[in-house]
XYZ file of C-alpha atoms in Angstrom:
507
model
C -4.855 29.763 -96.395
C -4.082 27.017 -94.369
C -5.129 23.744 -95.933
C -8.293 21.962 -93.617
C -7.897 18.891 -92.045
C -8.758 15.811 -94.801
C -10.144 12.392 -94.473
C -8.885 9.945 -96.508
C -10.000 6.177 -97.099
C -7.949 3.677 -98.353
C -8.638 1.190 -101.493
C -8.971 -2.097 -99.955
C -5.992 -3.973 -101.500
C -3.517 -1.554 -99.576
C -2.489 -1.759 -96.004
C -0.927 0.850 -93.594
C 2.390 -0.424 -94.052
C 2.524 -0.869 -97.758
C 1.006 2.614 -97.877
C 3.978 4.100 -95.302
C 6.466 2.501 -97.575
C 5.427 3.674 -100.597
C 4.742 7.414 -99.367
C 8.235 7.143 -98.053
C 9.503 6.997 -101.453
C 7.969 10.321 -101.624
C 8.434 12.412 -98.305
C 10.098 11.711 -94.812
C 8.365 9.931 -92.450
C 8.839 10.135 -88.685
C 6.690 7.317 -86.749
C 5.129 8.733 -83.614
C 3.187 6.263 -81.981
C 1.027 3.460 -82.057
C -1.535 2.132 -79.685
C -4.791 -0.031 -79.855
C -8.404 1.231 -79.528
C -11.999 0.290 -79.581
C -14.167 2.284 -82.046
C -17.718 1.556 -80.798
C -20.803 3.357 -82.637
C -24.214 4.343 -81.523
C -27.685 5.603 -82.256
C -31.439 4.607 -81.565
C -32.824 1.831 -83.218
C -34.898 4.230 -85.562
C -31.553 6.053 -86.816
C -32.081 9.483 -85.145
C -28.682 10.654 -85.032
C -27.720 9.611 -88.400
C -31.045 10.981 -89.787
C -30.050 13.850 -88.112
C -26.490 14.256 -89.968
C -24.372 12.761 -86.100
C -22.220 9.673 -86.216
C -21.697 8.977 -82.414
C -18.536 7.419 -81.400
C -16.627 5.681 -78.676
C -12.728 5.480 -78.488
C -11.398 3.479 -75.758
C -7.918 3.045 -75.318
C -5.490 2.008 -72.294
C -5.434 5.779 -71.663
C -8.324 7.289 -72.656
C -11.811 6.738 -73.417
C -13.684 9.686 -75.119
C -16.905 9.974 -76.601
C -17.174 12.160 -80.246
C -20.342 13.646 -81.775
C -19.294 14.378 -85.432
C -20.693 15.874 -88.446
C -21.594 12.782 -90.817
C -21.165 14.605 -94.703
C -17.833 16.560 -93.027
C -16.425 14.473 -90.468
C -16.221 17.991 -88.664
C -15.928 17.862 -84.392
C -19.344 18.794 -82.974
C -18.468 18.271 -79.548
C -16.900 15.530 -77.305
C -16.384 14.432 -73.689
C -13.930 12.133 -71.689
C -16.440 8.868 -70.312
C -16.199 5.489 -69.671
C -19.254 4.534 -70.565
C -22.281 5.470 -72.829
C -25.624 6.266 -71.063
C -28.850 5.261 -72.521
C -30.536 8.737 -72.993
C -29.452 12.099 -73.268
C -30.250 13.264 -69.781
C -28.125 10.912 -68.289
C -24.907 12.492 -69.835
C -22.414 14.518 -67.647
C -21.286 16.962 -70.755
C -23.919 19.049 -71.244
C -22.281 19.952 -74.492
C -23.171 16.694 -75.297
C -26.638 16.979 -73.840
C -27.598 19.559 -75.933
C -26.647 18.345 -79.178
C -27.975 15.128 -77.673
C -31.493 15.531 -76.417
C -33.543 17.412 -79.357
C -32.825 14.448 -81.503
C -32.976 11.311 -79.222
C -35.893 12.340 -77.399
C -37.712 9.455 -75.771
C -35.605 7.029 -77.399
C -32.478 5.022 -75.801
C -29.307 5.222 -77.328
C -27.939 1.587 -78.260
C -24.557 -0.206 -79.561
C -24.363 -0.338 -83.382
C -21.215 -2.150 -83.575
C -17.460 -2.096 -82.178
C -14.369 -2.159 -84.315
C -10.839 -3.584 -83.149
C -8.438 -0.544 -84.757
C -4.757 -0.125 -84.642
C -3.634 3.930 -84.824
C -0.509 5.127 -86.042
C 0.492 8.718 -85.988
C 3.412 9.592 -87.960
C 4.679 13.165 -89.023
C 5.383 14.358 -92.216
C 8.738 16.129 -92.392
C 10.758 18.318 -94.768
C 14.530 18.571 -95.688
C 14.925 20.727 -92.663
C 13.093 17.759 -90.964
C 10.062 20.354 -89.969
C 6.971 18.760 -89.296
C 4.329 19.987 -92.315
C 1.888 17.443 -91.733
C 0.634 15.059 -89.099
C -1.002 11.768 -90.385
C -3.318 9.446 -87.924
C -3.791 6.368 -89.743
C -6.555 3.782 -88.487
C -5.962 -0.066 -89.686
C -9.333 -2.362 -89.498
C -9.368 -5.943 -89.664
C -11.906 -6.340 -92.282
C -12.743 -3.088 -94.023
C -10.510 -0.245 -95.586
C -8.108 1.927 -93.519
C -8.797 5.710 -92.909
C -6.490 8.337 -92.811
C -6.837 11.927 -91.324
C -4.057 14.596 -92.603
C -3.851 17.478 -90.500
C -1.404 20.489 -92.254
C 0.508 22.626 -89.834
C 0.441 25.747 -90.364
C 3.043 27.859 -92.795
C 3.441 24.617 -94.578
C 0.916 24.602 -96.899
C 2.706 24.203 -100.190
C 4.433 21.358 -98.697
C 1.218 19.928 -97.429
C -0.690 19.884 -101.014
C 2.532 17.933 -102.498
C 1.880 15.324 -99.983
C -1.923 15.031 -100.893
C -1.222 14.748 -104.597
C 1.484 11.718 -103.627
C -1.675 10.455 -101.678
C -4.209 10.559 -104.726
C -1.349 8.968 -106.885
C -0.647 6.313 -104.149
C -4.652 5.662 -104.347
C -5.811 7.216 -101.586
C -9.693 8.901 -102.022
C -10.746 11.948 -100.199
C -13.403 10.775 -97.820
C -15.627 11.382 -94.784
C -17.412 8.758 -94.824
C -17.198 6.702 -91.110
C -15.935 3.257 -90.547
C -19.406 2.191 -89.139
C -20.725 2.361 -92.989
C -18.176 -0.186 -94.036
C -18.674 -2.325 -90.349
C -22.589 -2.575 -90.583
C -21.932 -4.001 -94.870
C -19.846 -6.967 -93.074
C -23.192 -7.322 -90.678
C -24.990 -7.344 -94.069
C -26.758 -3.855 -92.618
C -26.858 -0.302 -93.540
C -28.097 2.919 -91.779
C -31.792 3.687 -91.857
C -32.514 0.027 -91.991
C -35.669 0.657 -89.606
C -38.495 3.018 -89.690
C -41.897 2.826 -88.585
C -42.991 4.478 -91.507
C -44.739 2.227 -94.474
C -43.147 1.735 -97.355
C -45.004 -1.119 -99.016
C -44.274 -1.869 -102.721
C -47.539 -3.123 -104.348
C -48.136 -3.604 -108.100
C -51.535 -2.113 -108.706
C -52.860 -5.416 -111.141
C -51.757 -7.677 -108.019
C -54.433 -9.771 -106.704
C -55.826 -8.196 -103.683
C -55.813 -11.539 -101.437
C -52.156 -11.966 -102.318
C -51.472 -8.153 -101.769
C -53.299 -7.802 -98.362
C -51.135 -11.113 -97.243
C -48.237 -8.768 -98.210
C -49.141 -5.915 -95.784
C -49.619 -7.989 -92.920
C -46.459 -9.702 -93.367
C -44.738 -6.197 -93.636
C -46.574 -5.404 -90.436
C -45.844 -9.055 -88.879
C -42.180 -8.279 -89.618
C -42.473 -4.853 -87.477
C -44.149 -6.473 -84.371
C -41.446 -8.753 -84.305
C -38.764 -6.418 -84.747
C -40.011 -4.793 -82.049
C -41.242 -7.659 -79.642
C -37.938 -8.683 -77.410
C -36.829 -4.678 -76.927
C -40.634 -4.403 -75.817
C -40.463 -6.774 -73.277
C -37.627 -5.604 -72.234
C -38.862 -2.253 -71.590
C -35.676 -1.039 -73.715
C -37.359 2.304 -74.069
C -41.191 3.187 -74.587
C -40.835 3.598 -78.103
C -40.538 -0.393 -78.714
C -43.712 -0.659 -77.683
C -45.434 2.065 -79.588
C -44.068 1.049 -82.419
C -45.237 -2.762 -81.876
C -48.642 -1.097 -80.831
C -48.908 1.096 -84.088
C -48.171 -2.205 -86.246
C -50.732 -4.199 -84.030
C -53.038 -1.591 -84.592
C -53.079 -1.368 -88.646
C -52.978 -5.313 -88.665
C -56.553 -4.909 -86.925
C -57.250 -2.100 -89.060
C -56.482 -3.943 -92.184
C -58.557 -7.037 -90.924
C -61.447 -5.176 -90.153
C -61.301 -3.070 -93.507
C -60.205 -5.169 -95.885
C -63.363 -7.665 -96.012
C -64.021 -10.020 -98.062
C -60.412 -10.691 -99.253
C -59.170 -13.421 -97.085
C -61.103 -16.387 -95.857
C -63.544 -15.275 -93.027
C -62.190 -17.837 -90.445
C -58.966 -16.824 -90.428
C -59.771 -13.152 -90.614
C -62.611 -13.198 -87.458
C -60.038 -15.379 -85.768
C -57.354 -13.287 -86.078
C -59.129 -9.904 -86.053
C -60.329 -11.210 -82.445
C -56.162 -11.709 -81.282
C -55.055 -8.406 -82.426
C -57.752 -6.383 -80.537
C -56.746 -8.906 -77.444
C -53.057 -7.602 -78.130
C -53.994 -4.074 -78.414
C -55.847 -4.341 -75.056
C -53.254 -6.025 -73.025
C -50.279 -3.248 -74.191
C -52.872 -0.114 -73.386
C -51.871 0.342 -69.796
C -48.473 0.436 -70.200
C -48.875 2.589 -73.245
C -50.635 5.051 -71.088
C -48.482 5.011 -68.178
C -45.491 5.799 -70.465
C -47.411 8.553 -72.230
C -47.944 10.048 -68.971
C -44.130 10.011 -67.815
C -43.053 11.099 -71.070
C -45.533 14.120 -70.733
C -44.569 14.856 -67.047
C -42.704 17.533 -67.796
C -45.190 19.344 -69.403
C -47.327 18.786 -66.542
C -45.560 20.474 -64.375
C -45.028 23.478 -66.209
C -48.716 23.734 -66.469
C -49.037 24.576 -62.460
C -47.888 27.349 -61.201
C -43.806 27.097 -59.783
C -44.543 27.148 -56.582
C -46.782 23.346 -56.909
C -44.581 22.163 -59.450
C -42.275 19.861 -56.757
C -45.289 18.839 -55.034
C -46.302 16.486 -58.460
C -43.188 14.384 -57.553
C -45.429 12.347 -55.253
C -47.629 11.802 -58.173
C -44.679 10.592 -60.621
C -43.598 8.396 -58.295
C -47.199 6.774 -58.137
C -47.026 6.263 -61.820
C -43.982 5.305 -62.328
C -44.794 2.060 -59.405
C -47.831 1.658 -61.622
C -45.925 1.694 -65.004
C -43.359 -0.504 -63.702
C -45.650 -3.296 -62.464
C -47.738 -2.731 -65.933
C -44.223 -3.349 -67.991
C -43.989 -6.878 -65.656
C -47.458 -7.708 -66.469
C -46.998 -7.245 -70.230
C -43.791 -8.941 -70.446
C -44.932 -12.001 -69.194
C -48.276 -11.858 -71.138
C -45.648 -11.446 -74.015
C -43.818 -14.558 -73.309
C -46.553 -16.855 -72.830
C -48.342 -18.990 -75.134
C -51.245 -16.897 -75.643
C -49.302 -14.535 -77.819
C -46.532 -16.785 -78.916
C -48.849 -19.349 -80.739
C -51.318 -17.262 -82.229
C -48.806 -15.157 -83.915
C -46.598 -18.308 -85.261
C -50.143 -19.473 -86.646
C -50.667 -16.171 -87.860
C -47.241 -16.086 -89.701
C -48.045 -19.469 -90.802
C -50.821 -18.478 -92.529
C -49.803 -15.514 -94.134
C -46.378 -17.942 -95.745
C -49.452 -20.532 -96.880
C -50.352 -20.514 -100.567
C -53.509 -18.502 -101.660
C -56.274 -20.387 -103.501
C -56.372 -20.648 -106.692
C -59.979 -19.978 -106.947
C -61.072 -18.448 -103.898
C -64.756 -17.464 -102.902
C -63.809 -14.411 -101.054
C -66.226 -11.618 -103.324
C -62.779 -9.785 -103.070
C -60.204 -11.961 -103.332
C -59.134 -11.910 -107.201
C -60.116 -7.736 -107.388
C -56.726 -6.034 -108.517
C -55.491 -4.076 -105.353
C -55.707 -0.835 -106.521
C -59.401 -1.387 -107.253
C -59.882 -2.693 -103.704
C -58.103 0.356 -102.151
C -59.672 3.041 -104.871
C -63.554 1.641 -102.880
C -62.583 1.228 -99.873
C -60.827 4.628 -99.287
C -63.129 6.454 -100.716
C -65.918 4.870 -98.612
C -64.239 5.592 -95.190
C -63.947 9.315 -96.676
C -67.308 9.738 -97.294
C -68.156 8.188 -93.707
C -66.000 10.578 -92.157
C -67.694 13.465 -94.051
C -70.844 12.095 -93.423
C -70.588 11.709 -89.380
C -68.434 14.773 -89.324
C -71.369 16.905 -90.310
C -73.660 15.341 -88.085
C -71.346 16.491 -84.799
C -72.429 19.929 -83.124
C -72.021 21.865 -79.790
C -74.012 19.259 -78.026
C -72.922 16.190 -79.348
C -71.083 13.975 -77.216
C -67.485 13.017 -76.566
C -68.282 9.756 -77.711
C -69.271 10.710 -81.383
C -65.890 12.413 -81.745
C -64.063 9.593 -80.216
C -65.935 7.350 -83.065
C -64.927 9.839 -85.548
C -61.437 9.615 -84.310
C -61.356 6.025 -85.040
C -62.847 6.309 -88.400
C -59.950 9.375 -89.450
C -57.386 6.655 -88.102
C -58.764 3.398 -90.685
C -58.623 5.892 -93.474
C -54.939 6.986 -92.699
C -53.524 3.198 -92.430
C -55.931 2.637 -95.358
C -53.958 5.394 -97.126
C -51.048 4.615 -96.309
C -50.739 0.949 -97.058
C -51.696 1.933 -100.534
C -49.624 5.163 -100.692
C -47.381 3.548 -103.356
C -50.468 3.360 -105.976
C -50.828 6.723 -106.302
C -48.762 9.877 -107.447
C -46.142 10.464 -104.239
C -47.233 14.146 -104.079
C -50.972 14.064 -104.217
C -51.488 11.289 -101.523
C -49.228 12.727 -99.333
C -50.979 15.792 -99.530
C -54.190 14.372 -98.894
C -52.916 12.404 -95.881
C -51.492 15.887 -94.287
C -54.875 17.476 -94.477
C -56.392 14.393 -92.684
C -53.845 14.346 -90.280
C -54.254 17.834 -89.241
C -57.699 17.475 -88.742
C -57.341 14.009 -87.071
C -54.888 15.702 -84.451
C -57.742 17.575 -82.747
C -59.555 14.489 -82.471
C -56.567 12.672 -80.921
C -55.674 15.577 -78.697
C -59.690 16.065 -77.026
C -59.610 12.451 -76.558
C -56.383 12.156 -75.120
C -57.188 14.822 -72.576
C -60.440 13.646 -71.690
C -59.036 10.360 -70.763
C -55.822 11.839 -68.815
C -58.584 13.940 -67.061
C -60.496 10.788 -65.777
C -57.407 8.702 -65.069
C -55.810 11.544 -63.145
C -58.922 11.665 -60.797
C -58.762 8.119 -60.405
C -55.223 8.008 -59.503
C -55.763 10.777 -56.789
C -58.414 8.452 -55.093
C -55.903 5.115 -55.454
C -53.369 7.955 -53.237
C -55.649 8.688 -50.712
C -54.620 5.564 -49.055
C -50.741 5.823 -49.078
C -50.382 8.822 -47.320
C -49.497 10.928 -49.884
C -49.323 14.855 -48.898
C -52.399 16.926 -49.104
C -49.970 19.685 -51.144
C -50.126 16.808 -54.204
C -53.790 16.542 -54.072
C -54.091 20.388 -54.368
C -51.468 20.443 -57.043
C -53.411 17.412 -59.278
C -56.360 19.822 -58.552
C -54.853 22.391 -60.372
C -53.226 20.095 -63.098
C -56.553 18.583 -63.746
C -58.771 22.398 -64.151
C -55.376 23.058 -66.600
C -56.200 19.812 -68.508
C -59.790 20.080 -68.490
C -59.269 23.598 -69.914
C -56.903 22.455 -72.795
C -59.870 19.413 -73.213
C -62.484 22.310 -73.660
C -60.505 24.673 -76.101
C -59.895 21.147 -78.386
C -63.825 20.239 -78.616
C -64.054 24.666 -79.502
C -61.362 23.954 -81.944
C -63.247 20.606 -83.371
C -65.680 22.448 -85.969
C -62.943 24.941 -87.348
C -60.571 21.853 -88.165
C -63.194 19.878 -89.386
C -64.736 22.567 -91.982
C -60.967 23.257 -92.729
C -60.892 19.200 -94.122
C -64.474 19.404 -95.246
C -63.406 21.508 -98.341
C -64.405 21.324 -101.999
C -61.053 21.232 -103.172
C -60.329 18.390 -100.810
C -63.335 16.757 -101.686
C -62.477 16.979 -105.423
C -59.141 15.759 -104.531
C -60.651 12.097 -103.031
C -62.702 12.052 -105.544
C -60.657 12.326 -108.502
C -57.536 9.980 -106.960
C -59.989 7.499 -105.218
C -62.637 7.829 -108.028
C -62.901 4.394 -109.411
């Protein structure tokens, strides 16, 4: 049976030259070649490739430039392509094999450079007494991280290969498929998956509420600042999305966790974050239309699909203008000054004897109280909605569901993991239909408005015909979402779910 290709990592004290010197005492070595290589690693800002078990590596030398996708855990090659530079988005890669691997993982996110390593790569063959090659070694030497060795046996010389492998282990090499990326990130004070938009806030249940709430807002402020510059630069649409989520969570926290922080600051910064939500909405809405455009085209008959291209161009122009306006506002004193003041407020010491009624409450007590109150409001408002209720009532209920979801995510580490995750999942199933209904209603209204604006631009009549069909399709889906509301709400308004909420959050 042929020994598979193996990967090893050198101990930190061992250089490539010392290793080869020691190995030369145990085997016949024949140097083949040596060249300089730049190894660049890529992933999305939220580590979608790494989370999917893939390492994206671009190797550039004087003669070749190859992009490889490898299995993170085994080092096995998944796909490769000759390429001079790495495109931002999956759809831009010329290689179909690369596109097919990347597209489902990246979706709308851009590939960004993580780090680049200078590497000296040596190829050395191991010979037997008959001067036949039994093993091929590839040694990568880096300046600040341990060397790597890839060992490839030659078919028919398995026993000889095993002897060399035993010698490698005695020298101190450790079999490892860990890519150099991991060690390179350590030198930068980073680690994989060091960013996620999911909340993971660690709170002590007995912590004062005013301290805990400041801690939550500081966590969210970090997310705002991390995504800020790429939101301005429009690196990809998800930076703005994550920026807005952190803003919405902050605003919800200020509105829902009342009588904790001083009233003046709560009111002032609630107003600021409401404004921040408003100025980011136009760009995000247009982003969503562009991201969903392939589905728009698929929802109309094939003969009409290309007629929608003029609509895409119209939305794209509006999005670019909206993005330009947003970037200007996010670089203005109207944004920068209040955000600095917000950060200073969060860093300021809490008052020893606050006057706010909930400031000194243990945070678990406040969390129980607020979550249960909002849950009861959802059940009460949901039970009042009938088939004749206006859309505004569903929209209001959706906003209340968001508030509950944010509260549960803020405080999830205060409760048994499986229990709170199960309740969040149940809420999300119900929340999704409300979100779908609202989004479709807004899309229908917006597309009608776009058609009016486009009439002054000399757009072909066929485009308006296709848009009319699209609007009809969206309207039908909206009606279906509206009809599905009662079923989804009834599934949420169940005795076992009510009992679980009261059991988990009942004071």
